[in-house]
Each structure stands twice: as structure tokens, then as C-alpha cells.
Amino acid sequence: PSPFIDPPPHLRWVSGRILNGQDAKDGAWPWQVSVRMYGSHICGGSLISESWVVSAAHCFDPSVANSTYRVQLGETRLVSETPTQTFSSVKRIILHPNFNSSTFLADIALVELEKPIAFTAAISPVCLLDASVRVPAGTPCWVTGWGNMRPQAETLQELKVFTIDSTICNDHIREALQKPAGDNPVKEDMMCAGYMEGYKGTAPGDSGGPLVCEENGTWYLAGIVSWLLETIEHSVAAGYPGVYNRPNAHNEWILENKTAWGLHPAGERSLGMGFAFQKNPLQRCIGLYSRGG
């Protein structure tokens, strides 16, 4: 069912996809993964340690066995085989217990890989933000994905977007959906990024895929692609940004899984926007970190 009450006939919500992006270079986004179901690409995700991927909860069917899913890492093309590409079976999937499929609240999932992955130049985790961090409005970030439209892009797409103030975003989307004041579709654990005017490829990338922002040479996972507005004709509604789950809004839940995660506090703080959950061997994450799976 639609999460919105009586939306106008020309608009509806859909899970994310990317439009008007550009081909990504090999190895540019080494944390990007493809989540496969029965061998077909269904969602994106982000590698966050040797054994764990974070994605969107709405990507997974709890009634389907974990063995149905596989994860592709180290590749920018969905069908081409290269020496950097690797596949992993899925050991388990943890959906956030508060996930609401109608409102997309807590649209986050942890995916444990069957075996730890060796990091390379093409396969490397992204840093996670501390719970206290709110990425400022107007921050340039990047969203990546292959798109869930048909035909899919063979090469990973990248799109530069800007974060948008949540109050402004809520007002904009609420007006389009003809919802009353105070009935906010963009919840506390969500954020907006894209463009508020014109048609500039406002759609985000694959559902579950990363929205990443860079500070001082380190890339942080600011958002997980969750939902956007689309016309009934299946065209992305121009002038409406994508909506992302903020993974750092769920750090407490992530820490509750620390037995599986192997998280350990580093006791170190950053003066910038970035705290993080693991040390990446190819870049430095500040704060709490993981020693792997």
C-alpha cells in the first residue's frame, strides 16, 4: 500500500533509481555492492567491514531464504567479469525491528557475508558517521547505483547531489502529496538530497545504495537510498529530491549487534563532521571502529 493518504493522481512514491548520472570509473566507489536475488540485481549496498554490508530493509523479503541472495563486490559492471570482481553468499540478514514498509521508517538492514572479504584497491569499506552528526544542508555528495529501471545500466552510475534542509524538503514533498501540516513524510531518521528545481536527474541511485560525502579526503556514508516521488507514468517527478535513511540515526541498534560486529571503541574524536565505526585500511575513519567480522 502507498504510505501516503490519497496522493494526487499524478504522483506516487517508488523505491530509488538513478537517472542522468555518468559512468563511474573502475574502483572509484570500492564500497559499492550489488545485491542479487536469484542471480538478478535488485538493490545496492555499502561494504562497511570485512563481513558486513548495509542496505535498505525494503530490499529484502523475510520469507525468502538467505541462500536466495548473493552480493557482488569489486565491480562497476553488472555483467562483465574482471579479476577484481568477487561474489559472496549471504550468511544472515538483519532488518531493523522498527522498519515500516508503509512509511519507510527505519529502512535499514545489515547483511552478513558468508566469509570475510579481503580488502583491495577495488574492494574497501566506507566510513560511518557518529550519531551526533547531521550533514549540513548544501553539502555536495554523491549517489551511486545501476538503476532499477529497465533496461538497467551495465556500468555503475554516479551523480553529484546536494543535501537539502529536512524542513524545506518535508514542506515541498508534503505539498505535492496534499498532506496536512505536521504530517511529515520525511521522518526523523531520513534526509533529502538532490535538486529542488528543474529536471536535473533528481532520482537517487539503487534502493539500498550509498549516498556518500567527503571530508578531508575521507568518504562517509551519509545516507541509504530509500524512496522518491514518481509520476504515474513512471517518470521521476522533476524538482523533488530523493529521500535517504540516515544510518547514523540507528547507531544504537548497530551497537546492539556488536557481538556479531566486533565493534570496539577507539576513544578518539574528530573536529570535523566525521566520526566512524571502523578503520578502513585505505582511508582513516575516526571514532569507533570495527576489527572486522
Short mmCIF file of C-alpha atoms in Angstrom, two decimals:
data_model
loop_
_atom_site.label_atom_id
_atom_site.label_comp_id
_atom_site.label_asym_id
_atom_site.label_seq_id
_atom_site.Cartn_x
_atom_site.Cartn_y
_atom_site.Cartn_z
CA PRO A 1 0.00 0.00 0.00
CA SER A 2 1.03 3.60 -0.53
CA PRO A 3 2.47 5.28 2.59
CA PHE A 4 0.53 8.42 1.71
CA ILE A 5 -3.17 9.12 2.24
CA ASP A 6 -4.93 9.77 -1.08
CA PRO A 7 -1.90 11.07 -3.02
CA PRO A 8 -2.69 13.24 -6.02
CA PRO A 9 -3.32 11.11 -9.11
CA HIS A 10 -0.20 12.29 -10.93
CA LEU A 11 2.31 11.40 -8.19
CA ARG A 12 3.25 8.31 -6.21
CA TRP A 13 6.24 7.00 -4.24
CA VAL A 14 8.72 4.47 -5.56
CA SER A 15 11.94 2.93 -4.37
CA GLY A 16 15.07 4.60 -5.66
CA ARG A 17 16.72 4.59 -9.04
CA ILE A 18 19.32 6.75 -10.74
CA LEU A 19 18.81 8.97 -13.79
CA ASN A 20 21.04 11.38 -15.66
CA GLY A 21 24.17 10.13 -13.98
CA GLN A 22 27.53 9.38 -15.56
CA ASP A 23 29.59 6.20 -15.80
CA ALA A 24 31.77 5.63 -12.75
CA LYS A 25 35.43 4.79 -13.20
CA ASP A 26 36.65 1.38 -12.09
CA GLY A 27 37.49 1.41 -8.39
CA ALA A 28 36.05 4.88 -7.77
CA TRP A 29 33.48 3.64 -5.23
CA PRO A 30 35.06 0.48 -3.75
CA TRP A 31 32.35 0.01 -1.08
CA GLN A 32 29.55 -0.24 -3.66
CA VAL A 33 27.96 -3.68 -3.86
CA SER A 34 25.22 -5.25 -5.94
CA VAL A 35 22.66 -7.28 -4.01
CA ARG A 36 21.42 -10.16 -6.16
CA MET A 37 18.27 -12.27 -5.80
CA TYR A 38 18.11 -15.46 -7.86
CA GLY A 39 21.13 -14.04 -9.68
CA SER A 40 19.48 -10.77 -10.71
CA HIS A 41 20.47 -7.35 -9.42
CA ILE A 42 17.76 -5.95 -7.11
CA CYS A 43 19.44 -3.37 -4.88
CA GLY A 44 22.65 -1.61 -4.00
CA GLY A 45 24.51 -1.69 -0.72
CA SER A 46 27.68 -0.49 1.01
CA LEU A 47 30.52 -2.55 2.42
CA ILE A 48 31.27 -1.40 5.99
CA SER A 49 33.65 -4.13 7.21
CA GLU A 50 35.17 -7.40 6.05
CA SER A 51 31.96 -9.25 6.80
CA TRP A 52 29.13 -6.73 6.70
CA VAL A 53 27.12 -4.76 4.14
CA VAL A 54 24.47 -2.17 4.95
CA SER A 55 21.46 -1.74 2.66
CA ALA A 56 17.76 -0.84 2.78
CA ALA A 57 15.34 -3.07 4.67
CA HIS A 58 12.74 -2.84 1.91
CA CYS A 59 15.13 -4.68 -0.43
CA PHE A 60 14.67 -7.97 1.42
CA ASP A 61 11.80 -10.43 1.73
CA PRO A 62 11.85 -12.03 5.20
CA SER A 63 10.03 -15.08 3.82
CA VAL A 64 12.87 -15.83 1.38
CA ALA A 65 15.86 -17.92 2.46
CA ASN A 66 19.18 -16.13 2.87
CA SER A 67 20.67 -18.51 0.31
CA THR A 68 18.49 -16.79 -2.31
CA TYR A 69 20.68 -13.69 -2.06
CA ARG A 70 24.26 -13.05 -3.17
CA VAL A 71 26.45 -9.95 -3.05
CA GLN A 72 28.75 -8.79 -5.84
CA LEU A 73 31.77 -6.70 -4.84
CA GLY A 74 34.67 -5.05 -6.63
CA GLU A 75 32.97 -4.38 -9.95
CA THR A 76 31.42 -1.41 -11.74
CA ARG A 77 29.71 -3.55 -14.41
CA LEU A 78 26.87 -5.93 -13.70
CA VAL A 79 27.56 -8.50 -16.40
CA SER A 80 31.27 -8.28 -17.26
CA GLU A 81 33.71 -10.49 -15.39
CA THR A 82 37.01 -8.96 -14.30
CA PRO A 83 39.83 -10.01 -11.94
CA THR A 84 38.63 -7.53 -9.29
CA GLN A 85 35.12 -8.97 -9.10
CA THR A 86 34.04 -11.34 -6.35
CA PHE A 87 30.76 -12.81 -5.17
CA SER A 88 29.75 -13.70 -1.63
CA SER A 89 26.92 -15.80 -0.29
CA VAL A 90 24.81 -14.28 2.48
CA LYS A 91 25.04 -15.74 5.97
CA ARG A 92 22.24 -13.69 7.50
CA ILE A 93 20.15 -10.57 7.05
CA ILE A 94 19.11 -8.37 9.97
CA LEU A 95 16.23 -6.00 9.31
CA HIS A 96 15.76 -3.12 11.72
CA PRO A 97 12.96 -4.16 14.12
CA ASN A 98 11.21 -0.81 13.65
CA PHE A 99 11.17 -0.98 9.86
CA ASN A 100 7.80 0.17 8.49
CA SER A 101 7.17 -0.80 4.88
CA SER A 102 4.41 1.82 4.56
CA THR A 103 6.34 4.86 5.76
CA PHE A 104 9.92 3.60 5.16
CA LEU A 105 10.80 4.40 8.78
CA ALA A 106 13.98 2.56 9.83
CA ASP A 107 14.61 1.42 6.26
CA ILE A 108 17.96 -0.17 7.04
CA ALA A 109 19.32 -3.72 7.02
CA LEU A 110 22.61 -5.40 7.89
CA VAL A 111 23.82 -8.19 5.62
CA GLU A 112 26.45 -10.57 6.94
CA LEU A 113 28.63 -12.16 4.28
CA GLU A 114 29.32 -15.89 4.40
CA LYS A 115 33.06 -15.31 4.76
CA PRO A 116 35.19 -12.21 5.43
CA ILE A 117 36.25 -10.33 2.30
CA ALA A 118 39.86 -9.37 1.66
CA PHE A 119 40.21 -5.64 1.08
CA THR A 120 41.83 -4.49 -2.16
CA ALA A 121 42.00 -1.28 -4.15
CA ALA A 122 38.66 -2.30 -5.70
CA ILE A 123 37.00 -3.57 -2.50
CA SER A 124 37.16 -1.34 0.55
CA PRO A 125 34.67 -0.21 3.23
CA VAL A 126 33.12 3.23 3.63
CA CYS A 127 33.19 5.10 6.94
CA LEU A 128 30.08 5.60 9.06
CA LEU A 129 29.13 8.81 10.84
CA ASP A 130 28.71 9.30 14.56
CA ALA A 131 25.11 9.63 15.76
CA SER A 132 25.64 13.29 16.64
CA VAL A 133 26.45 14.32 13.06
CA ARG A 134 23.91 15.99 10.77
CA VAL A 135 25.35 16.68 7.34
CA PRO A 136 24.74 20.41 6.70
CA ALA A 137 22.28 21.46 4.01
CA GLY A 138 24.03 22.29 0.75
CA THR A 139 26.80 19.73 1.20
CA PRO A 140 27.89 18.21 -2.14
CA CYS A 141 27.64 14.42 -2.01
CA TRP A 142 27.50 11.54 -4.49
CA VAL A 143 24.95 8.80 -5.05
CA THR A 144 25.81 5.66 -6.99
CA GLY A 145 23.90 2.75 -8.44
CA TRP A 146 22.99 0.76 -11.53
CA GLY A 147 19.33 1.74 -11.51
CA ASN A 148 16.32 -0.48 -11.03
CA MET A 149 14.59 0.57 -14.23
CA ARG A 150 14.64 -1.50 -17.41
CA PRO A 151 16.97 -1.72 -19.08
CA GLN A 152 19.47 -1.47 -16.24
CA ALA A 153 22.69 0.43 -16.74
CA GLU A 154 25.51 -2.04 -17.27
CA THR A 155 28.07 0.37 -15.82
CA LEU A 156 27.75 1.84 -12.34
CA GLN A 157 26.27 5.33 -12.47
CA GLU A 158 27.35 8.25 -10.29
CA LEU A 159 25.51 11.50 -9.69
CA LYS A 160 26.52 14.57 -7.71
CA VAL A 161 23.71 15.85 -5.50
CA PHE A 162 23.37 18.36 -2.69
CA THR A 163 21.87 17.75 0.74
CA ILE A 164 18.65 19.65 1.43
CA ASP A 165 17.27 21.02 4.68
CA SER A 166 14.79 18.46 6.02
CA THR A 167 12.15 21.05 6.93
CA ILE A 168 12.22 22.54 3.44
CA CYS A 169 12.19 19.07 1.89
CA ASN A 170 9.26 17.98 4.05
CA ASP A 171 7.24 21.06 3.14
CA HIS A 172 7.98 20.56 -0.56
CA ILE A 173 7.01 16.88 -0.65
CA ARG A 174 4.06 17.27 1.73
CA GLU A 175 2.59 19.96 -0.50
CA ALA A 176 2.97 17.73 -3.56
CA LEU A 177 1.22 14.89 -1.76
CA GLN A 178 -1.50 17.19 -0.40
CA LYS A 179 -0.83 16.11 3.17
CA PRO A 180 -1.81 18.29 6.16
CA ALA A 181 0.72 20.38 8.08
CA GLY A 182 2.66 18.31 10.56
CA ASP A 183 2.14 15.07 8.65
CA ASN A 184 5.73 14.75 7.55
CA PRO A 185 6.69 12.04 5.04
CA VAL A 186 10.40 12.71 5.71
CA LYS A 187 10.87 11.16 9.14
CA GLU A 188 13.50 11.90 11.77
CA ASP A 189 15.78 9.12 10.55
CA MET A 190 15.67 10.37 6.95
CA MET A 191 17.42 13.07 4.94
CA CYS A 192 16.96 14.60 1.49
CA ALA A 193 19.43 15.16 -1.31
CA GLY A 194 19.06 16.11 -4.94
CA TYR A 195 17.61 19.21 -6.55
CA MET A 196 14.55 21.31 -5.73
CA GLU A 197 14.03 22.79 -9.17
CA GLY A 198 14.04 21.74 -12.80
CA TYR A 199 14.87 18.29 -14.06
CA LYS A 200 18.45 17.51 -13.12
CA GLY A 201 18.44 13.80 -12.54
CA THR A 202 16.78 14.19 -9.18
CA ALA A 203 16.38 10.47 -8.64
CA PRO A 204 18.80 8.72 -6.29
CA GLY A 205 20.58 5.50 -7.13
CA ASP A 206 19.57 1.94 -6.43
CA SER A 207 17.50 1.30 -3.36
CA GLY A 208 19.87 0.38 -0.56
CA GLY A 209 22.81 2.06 -2.27
CA PRO A 210 25.11 4.72 -0.82
CA LEU A 211 24.89 8.48 -0.56
CA VAL A 212 28.45 9.44 0.38
CA CYS A 213 30.00 12.76 1.38
CA GLU A 214 33.70 13.56 1.59
CA GLU A 215 35.56 15.45 4.30
CA ASN A 216 39.33 15.91 4.38
CA GLY A 217 39.87 13.04 1.98
CA THR A 218 37.66 10.57 3.84
CA TRP A 219 34.32 9.35 2.49
CA TYR A 220 31.39 8.88 4.84
CA LEU A 221 28.12 7.04 4.32
CA ALA A 222 25.57 9.79 4.94
CA GLY A 223 22.51 8.05 3.56
CA ILE A 224 20.98 4.84 2.23
CA VAL A 225 18.77 5.23 -0.84
CA SER A 226 15.18 4.74 0.32
CA TRP A 227 12.41 6.43 -1.69
CA LEU A 228 11.40 9.25 -4.04
CA LEU A 229 8.38 10.65 -5.87
CA GLU A 230 7.44 9.36 -9.30
CA THR A 231 4.66 10.20 -11.71
CA ILE A 232 2.05 7.61 -12.56
CA GLU A 233 3.72 7.42 -15.97
CA HIS A 234 6.84 6.09 -14.18
CA SER A 235 8.89 9.22 -14.73
CA VAL A 236 10.77 10.70 -11.79
CA ALA A 237 8.91 13.78 -10.59
CA ALA A 238 11.04 16.75 -11.61
CA GLY A 239 12.04 19.10 -8.82
CA TYR A 240 11.68 16.58 -5.97
CA PRO A 241 14.78 15.26 -4.20
CA GLY A 242 15.49 11.70 -3.19
CA VAL A 243 14.89 10.62 0.40
CA TYR A 244 17.53 8.60 2.23
CA ASN A 245 17.70 6.74 5.51
CA ARG A 246 20.39 8.13 7.82
CA PRO A 247 22.34 5.09 9.04
CA ASN A 248 23.87 7.05 11.91
CA ALA A 249 20.34 7.57 13.28
CA HIS A 250 20.46 3.84 14.06
CA ASN A 251 23.91 3.58 15.62
CA GLU A 252 22.44 2.31 18.90
CA TRP A 253 20.82 -0.57 17.04
CA ILE A 254 24.07 -1.24 15.21
CA LEU A 255 25.95 -1.29 18.51
CA GLU A 256 23.41 -3.75 19.91
CA ASN A 257 24.79 -6.15 17.34
CA LYS A 258 28.37 -5.58 18.50
CA THR A 259 28.84 -9.27 19.34
CA ALA A 260 28.43 -10.04 15.68
CA TRP A 261 30.15 -6.86 14.55
CA GLY A 262 33.19 -6.95 16.79
CA LEU A 263 32.95 -3.20 17.41
CA HIS A 264 35.46 -1.64 19.76
CA PRO A 265 35.69 1.99 20.90
CA ALA A 266 38.82 3.78 19.80
CA GLY A 267 38.30 6.66 22.21
CA GLU A 268 39.28 9.19 19.57
CA ARG A 269 37.29 12.23 18.39
CA SER A 270 37.33 14.33 15.25
CA LEU A 271 36.94 18.08 14.99
CA GLY A 272 35.18 17.74 11.64
CA MET A 273 31.84 16.21 10.77
CA GLY A 274 33.20 12.69 10.79
CA PHE A 275 33.15 10.03 13.38
CA ALA A 276 33.01 6.46 12.18
CA PHE A 277 32.68 2.80 13.05
CA GLN A 278 35.67 1.15 11.50
CA LYS A 279 39.18 1.76 10.36
CA ASN A 280 39.47 1.41 6.63
CA PRO A 281 42.94 0.22 5.60
CA LEU A 282 42.89 2.58 2.62
CA GLN A 283 41.48 5.61 4.44
CA ARG A 284 41.20 6.71 8.07
CA CYS A 285 37.90 6.62 9.92
CA ILE A 286 37.87 8.46 13.24
CA GLY A 287 35.99 7.28 16.33
CA LEU A 288 34.51 3.85 16.94
CA TYR A 289 35.79 1.22 14.59
CA SER A 290 35.44 -2.43 13.70
CA ARG A 291 38.15 -5.03 13.62
CA GLY A 292 36.16 -6.86 11.04
CA GLY A 293 33.53 -9.56 11.21
#
